[in-house]
Short mmCIF file of N, CA and C in Angstrom, two decimals:
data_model
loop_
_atom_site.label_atom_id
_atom_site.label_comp_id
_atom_site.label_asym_id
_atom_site.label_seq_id
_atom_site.Cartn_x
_atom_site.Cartn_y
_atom_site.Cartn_z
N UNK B 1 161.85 101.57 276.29
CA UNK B 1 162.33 102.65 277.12
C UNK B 1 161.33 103.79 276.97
N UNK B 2 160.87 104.40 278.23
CA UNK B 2 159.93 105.33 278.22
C UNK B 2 159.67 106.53 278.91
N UNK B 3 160.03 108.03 278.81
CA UNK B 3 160.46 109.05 279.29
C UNK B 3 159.17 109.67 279.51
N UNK B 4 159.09 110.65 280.32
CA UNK B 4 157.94 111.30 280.64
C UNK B 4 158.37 112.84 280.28
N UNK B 5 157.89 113.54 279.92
CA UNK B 5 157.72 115.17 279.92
C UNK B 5 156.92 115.53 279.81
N UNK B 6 156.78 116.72 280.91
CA UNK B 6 155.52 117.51 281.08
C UNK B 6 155.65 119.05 280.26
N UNK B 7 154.69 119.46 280.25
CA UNK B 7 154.16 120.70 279.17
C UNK B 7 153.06 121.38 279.56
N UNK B 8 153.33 122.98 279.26
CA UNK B 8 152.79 124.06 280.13
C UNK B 8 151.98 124.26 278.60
N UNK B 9 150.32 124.31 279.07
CA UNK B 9 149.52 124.79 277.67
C UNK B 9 149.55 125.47 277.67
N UNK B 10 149.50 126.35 276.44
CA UNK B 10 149.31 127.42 275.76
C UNK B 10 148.20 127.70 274.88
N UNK B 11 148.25 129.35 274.78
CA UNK B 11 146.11 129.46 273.75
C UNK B 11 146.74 128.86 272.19
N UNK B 12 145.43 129.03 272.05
CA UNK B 12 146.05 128.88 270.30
C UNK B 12 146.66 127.20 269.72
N UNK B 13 147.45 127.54 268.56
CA UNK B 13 148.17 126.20 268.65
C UNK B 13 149.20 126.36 269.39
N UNK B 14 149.50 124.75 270.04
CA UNK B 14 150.19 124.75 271.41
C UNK B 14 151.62 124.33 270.81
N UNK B 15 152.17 124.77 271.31
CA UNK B 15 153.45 123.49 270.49
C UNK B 15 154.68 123.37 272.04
N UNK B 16 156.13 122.82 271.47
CA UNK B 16 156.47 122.03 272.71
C UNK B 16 157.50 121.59 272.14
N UNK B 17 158.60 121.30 273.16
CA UNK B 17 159.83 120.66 272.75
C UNK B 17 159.94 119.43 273.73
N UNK B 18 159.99 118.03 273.42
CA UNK B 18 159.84 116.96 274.27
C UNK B 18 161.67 116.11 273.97
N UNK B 19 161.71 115.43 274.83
CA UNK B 19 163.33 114.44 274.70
C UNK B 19 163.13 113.12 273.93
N UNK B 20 163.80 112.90 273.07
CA UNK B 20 163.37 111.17 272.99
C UNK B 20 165.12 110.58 273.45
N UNK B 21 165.36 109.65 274.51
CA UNK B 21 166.39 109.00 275.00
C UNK B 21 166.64 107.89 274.28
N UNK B 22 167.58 107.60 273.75
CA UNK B 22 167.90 106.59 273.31
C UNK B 22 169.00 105.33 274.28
N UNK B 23 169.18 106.32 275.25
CA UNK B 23 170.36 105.38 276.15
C UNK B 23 171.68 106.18 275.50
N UNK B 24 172.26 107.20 276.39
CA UNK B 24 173.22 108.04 277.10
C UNK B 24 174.46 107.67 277.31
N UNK B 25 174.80 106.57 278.15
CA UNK B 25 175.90 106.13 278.72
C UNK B 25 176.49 105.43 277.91
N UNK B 26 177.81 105.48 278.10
CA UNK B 26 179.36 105.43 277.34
C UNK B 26 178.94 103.31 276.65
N UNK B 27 178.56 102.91 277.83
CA UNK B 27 178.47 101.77 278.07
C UNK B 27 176.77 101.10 277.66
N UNK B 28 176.12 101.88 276.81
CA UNK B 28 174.91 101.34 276.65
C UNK B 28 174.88 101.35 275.18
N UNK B 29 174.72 100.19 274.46
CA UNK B 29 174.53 99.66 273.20
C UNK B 29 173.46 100.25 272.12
N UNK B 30 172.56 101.00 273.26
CA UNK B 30 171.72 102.36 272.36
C UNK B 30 170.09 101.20 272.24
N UNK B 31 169.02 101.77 271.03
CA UNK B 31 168.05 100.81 271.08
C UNK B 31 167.35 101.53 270.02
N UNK B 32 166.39 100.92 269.44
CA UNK B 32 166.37 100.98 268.02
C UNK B 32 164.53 101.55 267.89
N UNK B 33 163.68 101.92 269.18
CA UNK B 33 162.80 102.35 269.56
C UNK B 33 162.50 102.92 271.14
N UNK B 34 162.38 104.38 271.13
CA UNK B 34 162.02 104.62 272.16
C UNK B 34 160.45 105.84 272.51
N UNK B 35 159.92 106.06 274.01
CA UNK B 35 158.90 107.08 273.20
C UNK B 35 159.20 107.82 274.43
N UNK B 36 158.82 109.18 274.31
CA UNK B 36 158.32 109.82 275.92
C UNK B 36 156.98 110.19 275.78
N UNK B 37 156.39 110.58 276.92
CA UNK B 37 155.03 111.49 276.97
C UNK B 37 154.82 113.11 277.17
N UNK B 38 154.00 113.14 276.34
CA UNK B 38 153.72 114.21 276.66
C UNK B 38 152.44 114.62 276.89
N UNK B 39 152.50 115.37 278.62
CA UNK B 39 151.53 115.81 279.21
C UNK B 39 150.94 117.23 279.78
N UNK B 40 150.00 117.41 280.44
CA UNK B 40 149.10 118.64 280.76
C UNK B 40 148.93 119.59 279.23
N UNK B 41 148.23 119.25 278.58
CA UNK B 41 147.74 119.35 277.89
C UNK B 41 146.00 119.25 277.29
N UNK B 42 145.20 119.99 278.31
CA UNK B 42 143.90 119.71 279.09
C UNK B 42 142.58 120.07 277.61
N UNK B 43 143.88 121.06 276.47
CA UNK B 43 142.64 121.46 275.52
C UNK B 43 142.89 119.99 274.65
N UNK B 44 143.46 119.20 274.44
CA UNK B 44 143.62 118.07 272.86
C UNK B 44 142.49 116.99 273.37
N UNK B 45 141.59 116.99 272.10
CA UNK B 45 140.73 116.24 272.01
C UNK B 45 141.46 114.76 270.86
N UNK B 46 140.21 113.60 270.83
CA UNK B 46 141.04 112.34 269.83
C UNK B 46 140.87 112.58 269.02
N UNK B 47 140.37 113.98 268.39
CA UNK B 47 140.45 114.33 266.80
C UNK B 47 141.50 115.18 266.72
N UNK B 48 142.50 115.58 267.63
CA UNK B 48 143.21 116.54 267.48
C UNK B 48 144.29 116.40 266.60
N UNK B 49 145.44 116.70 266.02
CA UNK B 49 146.20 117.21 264.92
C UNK B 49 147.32 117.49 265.48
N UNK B 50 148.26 116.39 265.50
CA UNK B 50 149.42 116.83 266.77
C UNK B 50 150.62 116.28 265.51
N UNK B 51 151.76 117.18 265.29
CA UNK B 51 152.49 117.01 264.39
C UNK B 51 153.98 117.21 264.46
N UNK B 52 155.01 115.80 264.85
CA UNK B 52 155.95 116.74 265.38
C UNK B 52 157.40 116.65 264.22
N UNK B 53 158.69 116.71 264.72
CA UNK B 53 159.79 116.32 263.85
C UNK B 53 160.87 116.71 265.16
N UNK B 54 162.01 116.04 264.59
CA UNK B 54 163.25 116.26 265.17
C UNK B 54 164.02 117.62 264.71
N UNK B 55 164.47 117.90 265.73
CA UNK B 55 165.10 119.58 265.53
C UNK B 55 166.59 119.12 264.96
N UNK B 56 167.04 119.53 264.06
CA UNK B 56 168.24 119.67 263.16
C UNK B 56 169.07 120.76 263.92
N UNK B 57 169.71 120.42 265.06
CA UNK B 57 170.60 121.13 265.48
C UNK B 57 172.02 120.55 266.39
N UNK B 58 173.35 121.10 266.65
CA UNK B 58 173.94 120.46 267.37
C UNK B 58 173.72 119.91 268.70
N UNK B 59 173.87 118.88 269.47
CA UNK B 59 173.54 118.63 270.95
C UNK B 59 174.67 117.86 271.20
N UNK B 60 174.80 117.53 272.50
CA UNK B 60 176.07 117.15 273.35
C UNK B 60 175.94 115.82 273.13
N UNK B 61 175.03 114.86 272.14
CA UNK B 61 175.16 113.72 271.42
C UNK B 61 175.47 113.59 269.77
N UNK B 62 174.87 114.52 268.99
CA UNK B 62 174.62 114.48 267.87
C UNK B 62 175.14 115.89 267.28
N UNK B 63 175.92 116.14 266.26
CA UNK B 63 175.61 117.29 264.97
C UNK B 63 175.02 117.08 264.20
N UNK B 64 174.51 118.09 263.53
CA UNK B 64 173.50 118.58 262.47
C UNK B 64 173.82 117.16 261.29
N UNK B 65 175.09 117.22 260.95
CA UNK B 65 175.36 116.11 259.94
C UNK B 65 174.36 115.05 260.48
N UNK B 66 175.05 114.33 261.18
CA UNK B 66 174.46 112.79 262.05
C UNK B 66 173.16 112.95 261.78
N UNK B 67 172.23 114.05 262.59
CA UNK B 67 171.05 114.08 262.05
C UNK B 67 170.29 113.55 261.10
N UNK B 68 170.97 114.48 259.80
CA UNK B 68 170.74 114.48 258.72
C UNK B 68 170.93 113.37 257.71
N UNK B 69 171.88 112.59 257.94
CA UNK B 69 172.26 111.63 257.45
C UNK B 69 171.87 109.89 257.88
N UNK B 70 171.50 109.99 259.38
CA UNK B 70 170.99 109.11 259.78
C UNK B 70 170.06 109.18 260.79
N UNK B 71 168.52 109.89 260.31
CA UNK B 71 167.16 110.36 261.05
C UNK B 71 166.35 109.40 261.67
N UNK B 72 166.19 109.81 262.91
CA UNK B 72 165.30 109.39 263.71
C UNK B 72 163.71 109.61 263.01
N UNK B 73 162.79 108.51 262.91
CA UNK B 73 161.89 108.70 262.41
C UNK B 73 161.09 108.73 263.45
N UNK B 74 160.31 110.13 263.70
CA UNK B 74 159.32 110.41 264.84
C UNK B 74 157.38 110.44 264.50
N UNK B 75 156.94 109.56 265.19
CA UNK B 75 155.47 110.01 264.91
C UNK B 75 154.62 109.68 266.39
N UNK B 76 153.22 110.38 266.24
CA UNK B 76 152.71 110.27 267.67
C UNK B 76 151.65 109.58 267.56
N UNK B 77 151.04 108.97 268.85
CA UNK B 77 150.30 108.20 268.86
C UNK B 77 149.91 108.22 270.58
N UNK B 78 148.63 106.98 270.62
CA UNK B 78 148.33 107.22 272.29
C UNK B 78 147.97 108.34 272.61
N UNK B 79 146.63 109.18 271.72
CA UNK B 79 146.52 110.53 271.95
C UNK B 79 145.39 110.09 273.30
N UNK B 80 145.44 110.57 274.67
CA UNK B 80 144.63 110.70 275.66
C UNK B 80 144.03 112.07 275.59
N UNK B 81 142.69 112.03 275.57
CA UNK B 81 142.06 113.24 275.76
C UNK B 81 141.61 113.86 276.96
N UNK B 82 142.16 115.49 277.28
CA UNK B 82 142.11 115.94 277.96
C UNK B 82 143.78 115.77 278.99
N UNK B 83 144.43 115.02 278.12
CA UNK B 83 146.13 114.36 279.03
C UNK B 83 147.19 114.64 278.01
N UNK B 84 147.39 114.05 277.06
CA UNK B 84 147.93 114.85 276.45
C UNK B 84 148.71 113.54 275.19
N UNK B 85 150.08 112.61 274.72
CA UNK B 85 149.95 111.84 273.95
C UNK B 85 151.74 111.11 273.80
N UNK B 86 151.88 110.33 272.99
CA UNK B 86 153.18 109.85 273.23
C UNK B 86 153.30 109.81 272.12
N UNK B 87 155.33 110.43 271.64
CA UNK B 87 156.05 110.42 270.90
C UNK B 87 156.36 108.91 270.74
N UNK B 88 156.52 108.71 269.78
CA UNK B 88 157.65 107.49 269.46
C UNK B 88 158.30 107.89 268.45
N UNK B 89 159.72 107.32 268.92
CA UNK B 89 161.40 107.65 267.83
C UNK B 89 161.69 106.21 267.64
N UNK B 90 162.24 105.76 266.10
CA UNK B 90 162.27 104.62 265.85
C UNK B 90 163.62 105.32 264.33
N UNK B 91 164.73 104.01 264.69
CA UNK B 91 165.57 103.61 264.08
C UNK B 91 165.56 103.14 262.98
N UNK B 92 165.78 102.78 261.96
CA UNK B 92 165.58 101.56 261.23
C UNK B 92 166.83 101.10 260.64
N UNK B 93 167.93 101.47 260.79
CA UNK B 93 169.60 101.00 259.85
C UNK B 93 170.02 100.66 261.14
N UNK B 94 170.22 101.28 262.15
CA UNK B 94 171.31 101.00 263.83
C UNK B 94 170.61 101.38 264.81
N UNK B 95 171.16 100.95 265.46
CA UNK B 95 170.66 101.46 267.00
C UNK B 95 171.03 102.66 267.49
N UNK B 96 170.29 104.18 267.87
CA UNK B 96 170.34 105.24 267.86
C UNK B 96 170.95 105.33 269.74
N UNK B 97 171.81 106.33 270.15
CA UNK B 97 172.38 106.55 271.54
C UNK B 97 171.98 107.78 271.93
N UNK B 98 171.85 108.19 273.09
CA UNK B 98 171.75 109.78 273.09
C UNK B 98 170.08 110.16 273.21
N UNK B 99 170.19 110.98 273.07
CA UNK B 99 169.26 111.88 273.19
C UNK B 99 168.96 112.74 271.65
N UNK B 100 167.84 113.04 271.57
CA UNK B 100 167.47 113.87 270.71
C UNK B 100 166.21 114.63 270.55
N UNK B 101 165.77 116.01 270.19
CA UNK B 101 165.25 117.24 270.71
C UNK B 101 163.84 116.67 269.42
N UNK B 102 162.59 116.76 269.96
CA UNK B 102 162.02 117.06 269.15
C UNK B 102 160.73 118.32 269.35
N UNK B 103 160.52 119.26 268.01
CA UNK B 103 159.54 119.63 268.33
C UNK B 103 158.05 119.09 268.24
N UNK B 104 157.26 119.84 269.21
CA UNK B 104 155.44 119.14 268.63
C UNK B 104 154.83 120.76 268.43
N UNK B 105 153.62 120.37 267.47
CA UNK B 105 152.64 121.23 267.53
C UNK B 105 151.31 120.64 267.30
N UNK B 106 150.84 120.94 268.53
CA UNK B 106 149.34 120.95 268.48
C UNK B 106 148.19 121.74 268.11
N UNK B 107 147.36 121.17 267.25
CA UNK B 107 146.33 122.02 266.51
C UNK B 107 145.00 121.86 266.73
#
């Protein structure tokens, strides 16, 4: 499963809040890896330093507990230069549902 989000650069280090979906609906069994992209991002070169995590807060899927207790493990990869790079969120005990907020920062 694979989400797209776009992103307005900024000077300096850039940073960014992207979605990772896990499957939403009442009726979907959830999935145990998903990634989105993230793009327009015209300054990141393939040496760049892009570092993100999941935001520890309530959302209309998850509380802070849930979070905390059973974390989405986020890292990036597929850095395109001059485009910008893809999150991946990965499970490893269950299959994760919902949605969940992560931040990035680019350096």
């Amino acid at each position: 499963m694979s989400k797209s989000s776009a992103t307005t650069a900024l000077q300096g280090p850039q940073t960014g809040v992207a979605t990772l979906d896990f499957g939403s609906s009442a009726s979907d069994t959830g999935d145990m890896h998903t990634t989105t992209v993230v793009t327009g991002l015209p300054s990141i070169t393939a040496a760049s330093v892009v570092s993100v995590h999941v935001r520890i807060e309530a959302t209309s899927d998850h509380s802070p507990d849930e979070l905390l207790i059973d974390p989405v493990r986020v890292t990036v990869r597929d850095i395109v230069a001059g485009v910008g790079f893809t999150i991946e969120g990965r499970m490893f005990n269950s299959r994760a549902q919902g949605t969940y907020t992560v931040n990035w920062i680019l350096f």
